[in-house]
């Protein structure tokens, strides 16, 4: 698929796609035990794409049994790391080879622009798996500095059976952030995609098997959160859950762990990222570009979206004018159109939620200066205008709660100390950005911000080598980088008395 393909070409390709829609358990595609399915609805036009297997407790149990048997057999955990590396490298290669199909699945299923699915989601997924594959034979265990009569080894071992429960905003990337470190460490992984976006995950299972991942080591159980997700959370033989999603569900998973086997839980939850622009910023145009795309990229459905724009009073008018100009120029519409920059909101429920927050912002006294309405395209589907509020107080609901849509709240502050205080007045702590040319201010802000990532004079910086995750109610544990391996491994001390 090249960039010159038109909307009509892409629609034709989409119409010809065959959707895998079953669970992948024990090395093959199977229906849910009771035959239940749920509708997979495309937000592009509201049509049902296919019916997906709605897995429940019985299916989860089958997957866990297969995972346990595969893990214990050593067919994967017992391989030399370089052998796991070879399989995972092949997996990354197959993802790249199937880029067009995977990008289309992602766009049809959750509404993001096809240009982004192709240029960002698929390559980032392959890159993540390749990076962890490469790490396989480059990480050493440790020997402790003990008395010479002792040999004490600190070994990293796989945890066992791990479940990954992921959201719909970057379906493949969020899955890859778990698949890479979980599999390279030797675990058996069960992936539960979000019900809004199961298709790419289901297809990935098949590509993994084609690459040589043994039966039972990488399985996919699609289904509703309260059924498949809950069953994984409560299962007595799941050793760990790596979760990305809302804080509400994150808290439930902690409860499930306490009610079952104390499985280890790591949480990557929501955010309310402050995007702080100081008056001494050297390039207001660049800051405006980052502020606009920091909230409108991926329809605002980004955990670290810069949803609170905190501007020092003296540059507020100039910055706002620039941000508004950029927002007005964003082409919103059918995500299969290669020209589209903002696609559809994932489903009707999420669109209604975004519109409710916009109404609430107005009721609470914020000034709506751009957008605010649902956009009708001729095909139907769920679209919302890029929306900007001015005169927002940090106590307002739209400044405190995660909207997860294209809605920017603008707040002002008089000096850096006040900016820092407002930035930290949130239950979240996923990320923050600061624009200033003063190196002292930059360092002070970076130190003072209670967030897992701080970006200076840029937004959303980072790559697979840097950890990503939250402070406070944005969760705990980190995805990406070698630190992510901590979530999927146990440390074992082997203490040997020599010469006794
Ligand atoms: P969600 O919490 O509704 O769902 C996430 C996953 O949990 C889905 O697979 C869902 O089926 C499952 N789930 C739902 N109820 C469950 C239950 N009772 N038991 C077990 N599993 C259950 O979140 P969402 O709407 O899919 O995604 C949006 C959220 O994800 C936002 O809050 C966003 O900030 C967050 N997110 C965080 C990061 C990060 O890295 N921190 C990245 C992306 C998204």
XYZ file of C-alpha atoms and ligand atoms in Angstrom:
544
model
C 0.000 0.000 0.000
C 1.568 3.317 -0.992
C 0.770 6.821 0.158
C -0.792 7.532 -3.235
C -3.673 5.101 -2.703
C -6.962 6.965 -2.590
C -9.829 6.680 -0.164
C -11.708 4.551 -2.693
C -8.739 2.177 -3.134
C -8.441 1.789 0.607
C -12.177 1.222 0.992
C -11.948 -1.533 -1.633
C -9.050 -3.168 0.195
C -10.913 -2.913 3.474
C -13.985 -4.536 1.910
C -11.842 -7.483 0.805
C -10.312 -8.153 4.237
C -10.934 -11.480 5.934
C -11.245 -11.036 9.676
C -9.900 -13.585 12.125
C -12.434 -13.455 14.945
C -11.843 -16.458 17.215
C -9.769 -17.027 20.310
C -6.267 -18.466 19.847
C -5.844 -21.168 22.482
C -3.433 -24.097 22.516
C -2.020 -23.248 19.102
C -5.245 -22.931 17.108
C -8.245 -20.718 16.530
C -11.313 -21.792 18.498
C -14.778 -20.446 19.260
C -15.683 -19.464 22.796
C -16.727 -22.540 24.764
C -20.388 -21.590 24.802
C -20.310 -20.213 21.256
C -20.942 -16.643 22.441
C -19.821 -13.705 20.316
C -19.959 -9.935 20.466
C -20.289 -7.430 17.614
C -17.111 -5.823 16.396
C -18.341 -2.408 15.268
C -16.205 -0.095 13.151
C -16.243 3.518 14.383
C -15.474 4.583 10.821
C -19.107 4.119 9.779
C -20.818 2.254 12.623
C -21.125 -1.024 10.705
C -20.565 -4.477 12.186
C -17.262 -5.791 10.803
C -17.545 -9.274 12.268
C -18.614 -11.159 15.371
C -15.787 -11.911 17.773
C -15.572 -14.851 20.204
C -16.702 -13.672 23.638
C -14.473 -15.696 25.925
C -15.477 -16.327 29.510
C -14.167 -18.171 32.553
C -14.150 -21.560 30.843
C -12.078 -20.299 27.899
C -9.694 -18.494 30.215
C -9.261 -21.681 32.188
C -8.450 -23.615 29.008
C -5.893 -20.997 28.021
C -4.304 -20.973 31.480
C -4.090 -24.782 31.509
C -2.394 -24.758 28.087
C -0.086 -21.943 29.174
C 0.909 -23.727 32.381
C 1.624 -26.979 30.554
C 3.687 -25.186 27.909
C 5.586 -23.202 30.504
C 6.369 -26.217 32.696
C 7.459 -28.314 29.703
C 10.376 -25.958 29.114
C 9.573 -25.793 25.413
C 10.076 -22.013 25.655
C 11.433 -21.203 29.123
C 14.046 -23.939 28.719
C 15.416 -22.647 25.423
C 18.745 -20.903 25.170
C 18.028 -17.158 25.088
C 19.427 -16.909 21.560
C 16.844 -19.440 20.401
C 14.009 -17.318 21.818
C 15.659 -14.349 20.169
C 15.559 -15.985 16.734
C 11.835 -16.747 17.019
C 10.944 -13.265 18.222
C 13.016 -11.650 15.470
C 11.050 -13.696 12.967
C 7.825 -12.553 14.645
C 8.876 -8.891 14.200
C 9.728 -9.605 10.568
C 6.291 -11.113 9.926
C 4.581 -8.119 11.512
C 6.428 -5.850 9.101
C 5.657 -8.118 6.175
C 1.942 -7.859 6.994
C 2.021 -4.130 7.562
C -0.763 -3.190 5.141
C -3.220 -5.669 6.539
C -2.437 -4.917 10.180
C -2.676 -1.159 9.574
C -6.070 -1.572 7.927
C -7.318 -3.766 10.772
C -6.232 -1.168 13.312
C -7.858 1.717 11.456
C -11.126 -0.078 10.751
C -11.373 -1.409 14.279
C -10.586 1.698 16.330
C -10.724 4.651 13.966
C -7.196 6.058 13.856
C -5.923 7.583 10.587
C -4.494 4.999 8.202
C -1.352 7.112 7.773
C -0.663 6.782 11.508
C -1.464 3.048 11.611
C 1.057 2.462 8.819
C 3.765 4.895 9.852
C 3.532 4.550 13.636
C 1.550 1.622 15.007
C 2.799 -1.256 12.880
C 6.492 -0.223 12.790
C 6.516 0.557 16.525
C 5.012 -2.870 17.266
C 7.653 -4.673 15.198
C 10.419 -2.485 16.596
C 9.399 -3.198 20.190
C 9.379 -6.958 19.695
C 12.680 -6.815 17.824
C 14.304 -4.714 20.553
C 13.354 -7.174 23.294
C 14.373 -10.100 21.072
C 17.808 -8.526 20.685
C 18.137 -8.130 24.443
C 17.773 -11.902 24.971
C 21.465 -12.795 24.878
C 22.865 -9.511 26.173
C 21.658 -9.499 29.745
C 23.681 -11.266 32.409
C 22.666 -12.455 35.844
C 24.655 -11.409 38.930
C 27.112 -12.879 41.396
C 27.013 -11.243 44.823
C 30.223 -9.871 46.442
C 30.290 -12.432 49.244
C 33.026 -14.063 51.306
C 35.187 -16.262 48.971
C 33.873 -19.396 50.697
C 30.450 -18.598 49.285
C 29.102 -18.414 45.753
C 25.861 -16.404 45.717
C 24.114 -16.075 42.377
C 21.216 -13.759 41.760
C 19.274 -15.218 38.900
C 16.370 -13.779 36.942
C 13.731 -16.369 36.160
C 10.477 -16.114 34.222
C 7.404 -15.638 36.387
C 5.361 -18.376 34.683
C 1.887 -17.706 33.310
C 1.335 -14.018 32.687
C -1.754 -12.228 31.400
C -1.711 -8.908 29.563
C -4.935 -6.906 29.568
C -4.747 -3.973 27.181
C -6.834 -0.999 25.993
C -8.042 0.065 22.557
C -6.199 3.312 21.863
C -2.979 1.737 20.520
C -4.099 -1.898 20.379
C -0.938 -3.381 18.883
C 1.634 -1.109 20.503
C 0.182 -1.586 23.990
C 0.184 -5.344 23.391
C 3.768 -5.284 22.063
C 4.983 -3.442 25.179
C 3.866 -6.563 27.098
C 4.576 -9.279 24.507
C 8.236 -8.304 24.027
C 9.458 -8.388 27.640
C 7.094 -11.194 28.741
C 8.108 -13.605 25.990
C 11.800 -12.832 25.868
C 11.937 -13.647 29.598
C 10.530 -17.118 28.944
C 6.960 -16.722 30.213
C 3.737 -18.062 28.722
C 1.579 -15.045 27.863
C -2.196 -14.741 27.511
C -3.289 -11.522 25.821
C -6.766 -10.071 26.427
C -7.393 -7.269 23.935
C -10.029 -4.600 24.526
C -13.433 -5.575 23.156
C -13.401 -2.406 21.006
C -10.229 -3.492 19.189
C -9.636 -7.252 19.132
C -8.835 -7.828 15.472
C -5.132 -7.020 15.271
C -4.371 -8.983 18.459
C -6.156 -12.045 17.099
C -4.132 -11.810 13.884
C -0.871 -11.345 15.817
C -1.410 -14.723 17.501
C -1.270 -16.462 14.141
C 1.850 -14.553 13.079
C 3.502 -15.516 16.370
C 2.779 -19.194 15.711
C 4.106 -18.843 12.159
C 7.306 -17.390 13.597
C 7.727 -20.493 15.748
C 6.334 -19.496 19.154
C 5.318 -22.869 20.615
C 1.714 -23.841 21.350
C 0.387 -22.374 24.576
C 3.130 -19.752 24.886
C 1.310 -16.866 23.205
C -2.482 -17.089 23.307
C -5.203 -14.519 22.727
C -8.564 -14.543 24.505
C -10.868 -11.833 23.191
C -13.888 -11.002 25.302
C -15.607 -8.484 27.495
C -13.698 -7.008 30.415
C -16.097 -8.204 33.095
C -15.936 -11.725 31.678
C -12.579 -12.640 30.111
C -10.633 -9.900 31.928
C -12.155 -10.612 35.315
C -11.629 -14.363 34.899
C -7.914 -13.756 34.284
C -7.738 -11.416 37.274
C -9.313 -13.992 39.577
C -7.613 -17.102 38.201
C -5.630 -19.047 40.795
C -2.974 -20.154 38.313
C -2.107 -16.832 36.664
C 1.136 -15.576 38.200
C 1.020 -11.992 37.033
C -1.144 -9.436 35.261
C 0.306 -6.619 33.208
C -2.503 -4.129 32.720
C -2.925 -0.971 30.670
C -6.241 0.831 30.935
C -8.364 2.964 33.195
C -7.692 3.503 36.876
C -11.132 2.168 37.660
C -10.327 -1.248 36.190
C -6.778 -1.093 37.557
C -8.202 -0.873 41.075
C -10.476 -3.857 40.366
C -7.453 -5.915 39.309
C -5.757 -5.158 42.620
C -8.879 -6.437 44.372
C -9.026 -9.574 42.229
C -5.434 -10.286 43.134
C -6.254 -10.014 46.836
C -9.317 -12.218 46.406
C -7.371 -14.927 44.591
C -3.690 -15.871 44.643
C -1.907 -12.540 45.277
C -0.809 -12.521 41.648
C 1.578 -9.716 40.863
C -0.196 -6.774 39.203
C 1.389 -3.897 37.302
C -0.740 -0.966 36.228
C -0.370 1.554 33.403
C -3.379 3.802 33.876
C -4.647 7.226 32.899
C -3.237 10.731 32.888
C -4.017 14.430 32.853
C -0.739 15.666 31.438
C 0.163 19.315 32.053
C 1.728 20.978 29.035
C 3.478 23.975 30.618
C 4.548 26.920 28.480
C 6.660 29.583 30.182
C 6.939 33.136 28.904
C 10.641 32.752 28.108
C 10.019 29.928 25.608
C 12.355 30.476 22.696
C 10.004 29.211 20.026
C 6.317 29.819 20.578
C 5.454 28.341 17.164
C 7.027 25.030 18.095
C 5.317 25.064 21.499
C 1.962 25.733 19.811
C 2.480 22.877 17.341
C 3.328 20.533 20.208
C 0.400 21.746 22.304
C -2.066 21.157 19.460
C -0.781 17.729 18.423
C -0.194 16.801 22.064
C -3.975 16.702 22.454
C -5.381 16.071 18.956
C -3.096 13.203 17.884
C -4.991 9.880 17.910
C -8.243 11.861 18.487
C -6.992 12.709 21.976
C -7.248 9.029 22.909
C -3.761 8.946 24.404
C -2.975 8.221 28.048
C -0.349 10.967 28.136
C -2.304 13.459 25.978
C -1.412 17.027 26.938
C -4.983 17.748 27.992
C -4.122 20.670 30.309
C -2.330 23.535 28.594
C -0.790 25.649 31.360
C 0.412 28.974 29.952
C 2.199 31.840 31.657
C -0.169 34.822 31.496
C 1.977 37.152 29.370
C 2.174 34.748 26.389
C -1.263 33.239 26.663
C -3.024 35.216 23.934
C -0.205 34.769 21.430
C 0.050 31.027 22.098
C -3.707 30.449 22.024
C -4.018 32.146 18.666
C -1.394 29.833 17.191
C -2.884 26.670 18.767
C -6.345 27.628 17.480
C -5.004 28.177 13.964
C -3.399 24.735 13.934
C -6.537 23.090 15.337
C -8.744 24.753 12.721
C -6.538 23.326 9.982
C -6.791 19.694 11.129
C -8.604 17.504 8.660
C -11.080 15.366 10.604
C -12.961 12.562 8.930
C -12.865 9.073 7.504
C -9.603 7.567 8.789
C -9.207 5.539 5.601
C -8.648 8.800 3.744
C -4.864 9.255 3.540
C -5.357 13.011 4.033
C -7.158 12.590 7.380
C -5.221 13.703 10.450
C -7.914 13.039 13.067
C -10.133 9.989 12.649
C -13.089 8.496 14.490
C -13.625 8.129 18.235
C -13.465 4.425 19.109
C -17.190 3.860 19.749
C -20.478 5.582 20.417
C -20.094 5.234 24.180
C -16.709 6.994 24.156
C -18.006 9.707 21.816
C -20.980 10.345 24.111
C -18.610 10.494 27.082
C -16.445 13.116 25.332
C -19.520 15.185 24.417
C -20.789 14.941 28.016
C -17.507 16.365 29.296
C -17.724 19.202 26.784
C -21.202 20.033 28.124
C -19.925 19.852 31.681
C -17.068 22.234 30.901
C -19.562 24.811 29.660
C -21.846 24.307 32.664
C -18.949 24.783 35.072
C -18.054 28.116 33.461
C -15.154 27.340 31.127
C -15.212 29.227 27.842
C -15.599 27.056 24.756
C -13.478 28.764 22.094
C -13.303 26.045 19.434
C -15.269 23.009 18.317
C -17.383 21.142 20.827
C -19.671 19.284 18.457
C -20.063 15.876 16.934
C -19.151 15.850 13.285
C -21.413 14.009 10.895
C -19.726 12.435 7.943
C -21.794 11.074 5.136
C -20.929 7.515 6.194
C -21.999 7.889 9.831
C -19.408 6.869 12.417
C -18.270 8.699 15.543
C -16.440 11.970 15.041
C -15.830 14.951 17.332
C -14.367 18.343 16.414
C -11.016 19.425 17.851
C -12.226 21.270 20.948
C -10.559 23.983 23.018
C -11.634 25.509 26.318
C -10.228 28.750 27.718
C -10.643 30.183 31.249
C -10.422 26.747 32.828
C -9.913 26.484 36.573
C -7.889 23.482 37.707
C -10.698 22.473 40.079
C -13.172 22.030 37.216
C -14.108 18.498 36.226
C -12.621 18.903 32.732
C -9.257 19.791 34.311
C -9.325 16.902 36.773
C -10.859 13.913 34.990
C -9.431 12.091 32.022
C -11.664 12.791 29.004
C -9.736 10.649 26.524
C -10.860 12.691 23.560
C -9.855 15.787 21.541
C -10.571 18.334 24.281
C -7.961 20.834 25.451
C -8.332 22.839 28.680
C -6.337 26.080 28.878
C -5.249 27.445 32.253
C -2.918 30.293 33.169
C -0.308 30.923 35.867
C 1.739 33.925 36.897
C 5.149 32.423 37.740
C 6.903 29.020 37.430
C 6.153 28.102 41.071
C 2.444 28.563 40.518
C 2.665 26.630 37.243
C 4.351 23.741 39.022
C 1.788 23.721 41.821
C -1.156 23.601 39.376
C 0.566 20.950 37.266
C 0.887 18.656 40.287
C -2.672 19.236 41.530
C -4.076 16.060 39.996
C -4.453 12.450 41.059
C -2.461 11.458 37.972
C 1.275 11.476 37.337
C 1.961 9.947 33.955
C 3.787 12.729 32.098
C 4.431 16.464 31.880
C 6.027 18.859 29.399
C 7.795 22.177 29.994
C 8.787 24.851 27.479
C 11.458 27.278 28.671
C 14.878 28.415 27.548
C 16.082 28.854 31.128
C 18.110 25.776 32.090
C 17.641 26.375 35.827
C 13.887 26.593 35.494
C 13.860 23.485 33.307
C 15.761 21.468 35.927
C 13.672 22.760 38.814
C 10.443 21.941 37.018
C 11.706 18.496 35.953
C 12.580 17.718 39.557
C 9.351 19.110 40.974
C 6.925 17.444 38.579
C 5.427 14.267 40.028
C 5.288 12.320 36.769
C 6.935 9.290 35.184
C 8.083 11.241 32.108
C 9.033 14.915 31.838
C 9.669 16.408 28.414
C 11.615 19.639 28.094
C 11.088 21.739 24.954
C 9.305 18.868 23.220
C 6.274 16.661 23.735
C 5.981 12.884 23.966
C 9.701 12.339 23.543
C 11.185 8.890 24.090
C 11.767 5.588 22.381
C 11.855 1.926 23.287
C 15.040 2.438 25.350
C 13.319 4.694 27.909
C 10.849 3.527 30.558
C 7.240 4.701 30.479
C 4.747 4.640 33.312
C 3.181 6.607 36.085
C 3.351 8.111 39.535
C 0.274 8.304 41.770
C -2.953 6.971 40.205
C -1.337 6.657 36.792
C -0.157 3.311 38.088
C 3.081 1.539 38.921
C 5.626 -0.576 37.091
C 7.161 0.526 33.824
C 6.696 -0.480 30.191
C 9.529 -0.204 27.613
C 13.292 -0.342 28.242
C 15.085 -3.066 30.215
C 13.207 -1.926 33.344
C 10.066 -3.555 31.928
C 11.682 -6.965 32.448
C 11.182 -6.510 36.200
C 7.451 -7.012 35.671
C 7.883 -10.443 34.129
C 10.688 -11.988 36.149
C 11.367 -13.289 39.630
C 14.727 -12.848 41.319
C 16.148 -16.039 42.783
C 19.132 -16.119 45.137
C 21.225 -19.289 45.021
C 23.644 -19.368 47.975
C 26.322 -22.039 47.771
C 28.741 -22.927 50.571
C 31.975 -23.890 48.847
C 34.393 -26.508 50.076
C 32.387 -27.706 53.053
P -10.520 0.087 30.358
O -9.915 0.109 31.706
O -11.974 0.278 30.222
O -10.192 -1.293 29.630
C -8.881 -1.772 29.535
C -8.915 -3.290 29.447
O -9.448 -3.789 30.672
C -9.801 -3.829 28.335
O -9.195 -4.957 27.763
C -11.064 -4.232 29.068
O -11.790 -5.262 28.438
C -10.494 -4.712 30.390
N -11.461 -4.719 31.493
C -12.573 -3.961 31.631
N -13.225 -4.311 32.768
C -12.501 -5.292 33.348
C -12.641 -6.045 34.538
N -13.690 -5.884 35.350
N -11.684 -6.971 34.828
C -10.614 -7.148 34.018
N -10.448 -6.476 32.861
C -11.375 -5.549 32.529
O -9.699 1.161 29.503
P -9.914 1.559 27.996
O -11.151 2.384 27.914
O -9.786 0.372 27.115
O -8.614 2.457 27.723
C -8.520 3.759 28.107
C -7.698 3.894 29.379
O -6.411 3.300 29.205
C -7.428 5.342 29.702
O -7.613 5.544 31.072
C -5.965 5.515 29.317
O -5.313 6.567 29.967
C -5.406 4.192 29.670
N -4.125 3.971 28.981
C -2.962 4.028 29.715
C -1.733 3.870 29.088
C -0.441 3.917 29.850
O 0.582 3.479 29.317
N -0.417 4.428 31.058
C -1.690 3.638 27.707
C -2.887 3.585 26.998
C -4.107 3.751 27.654
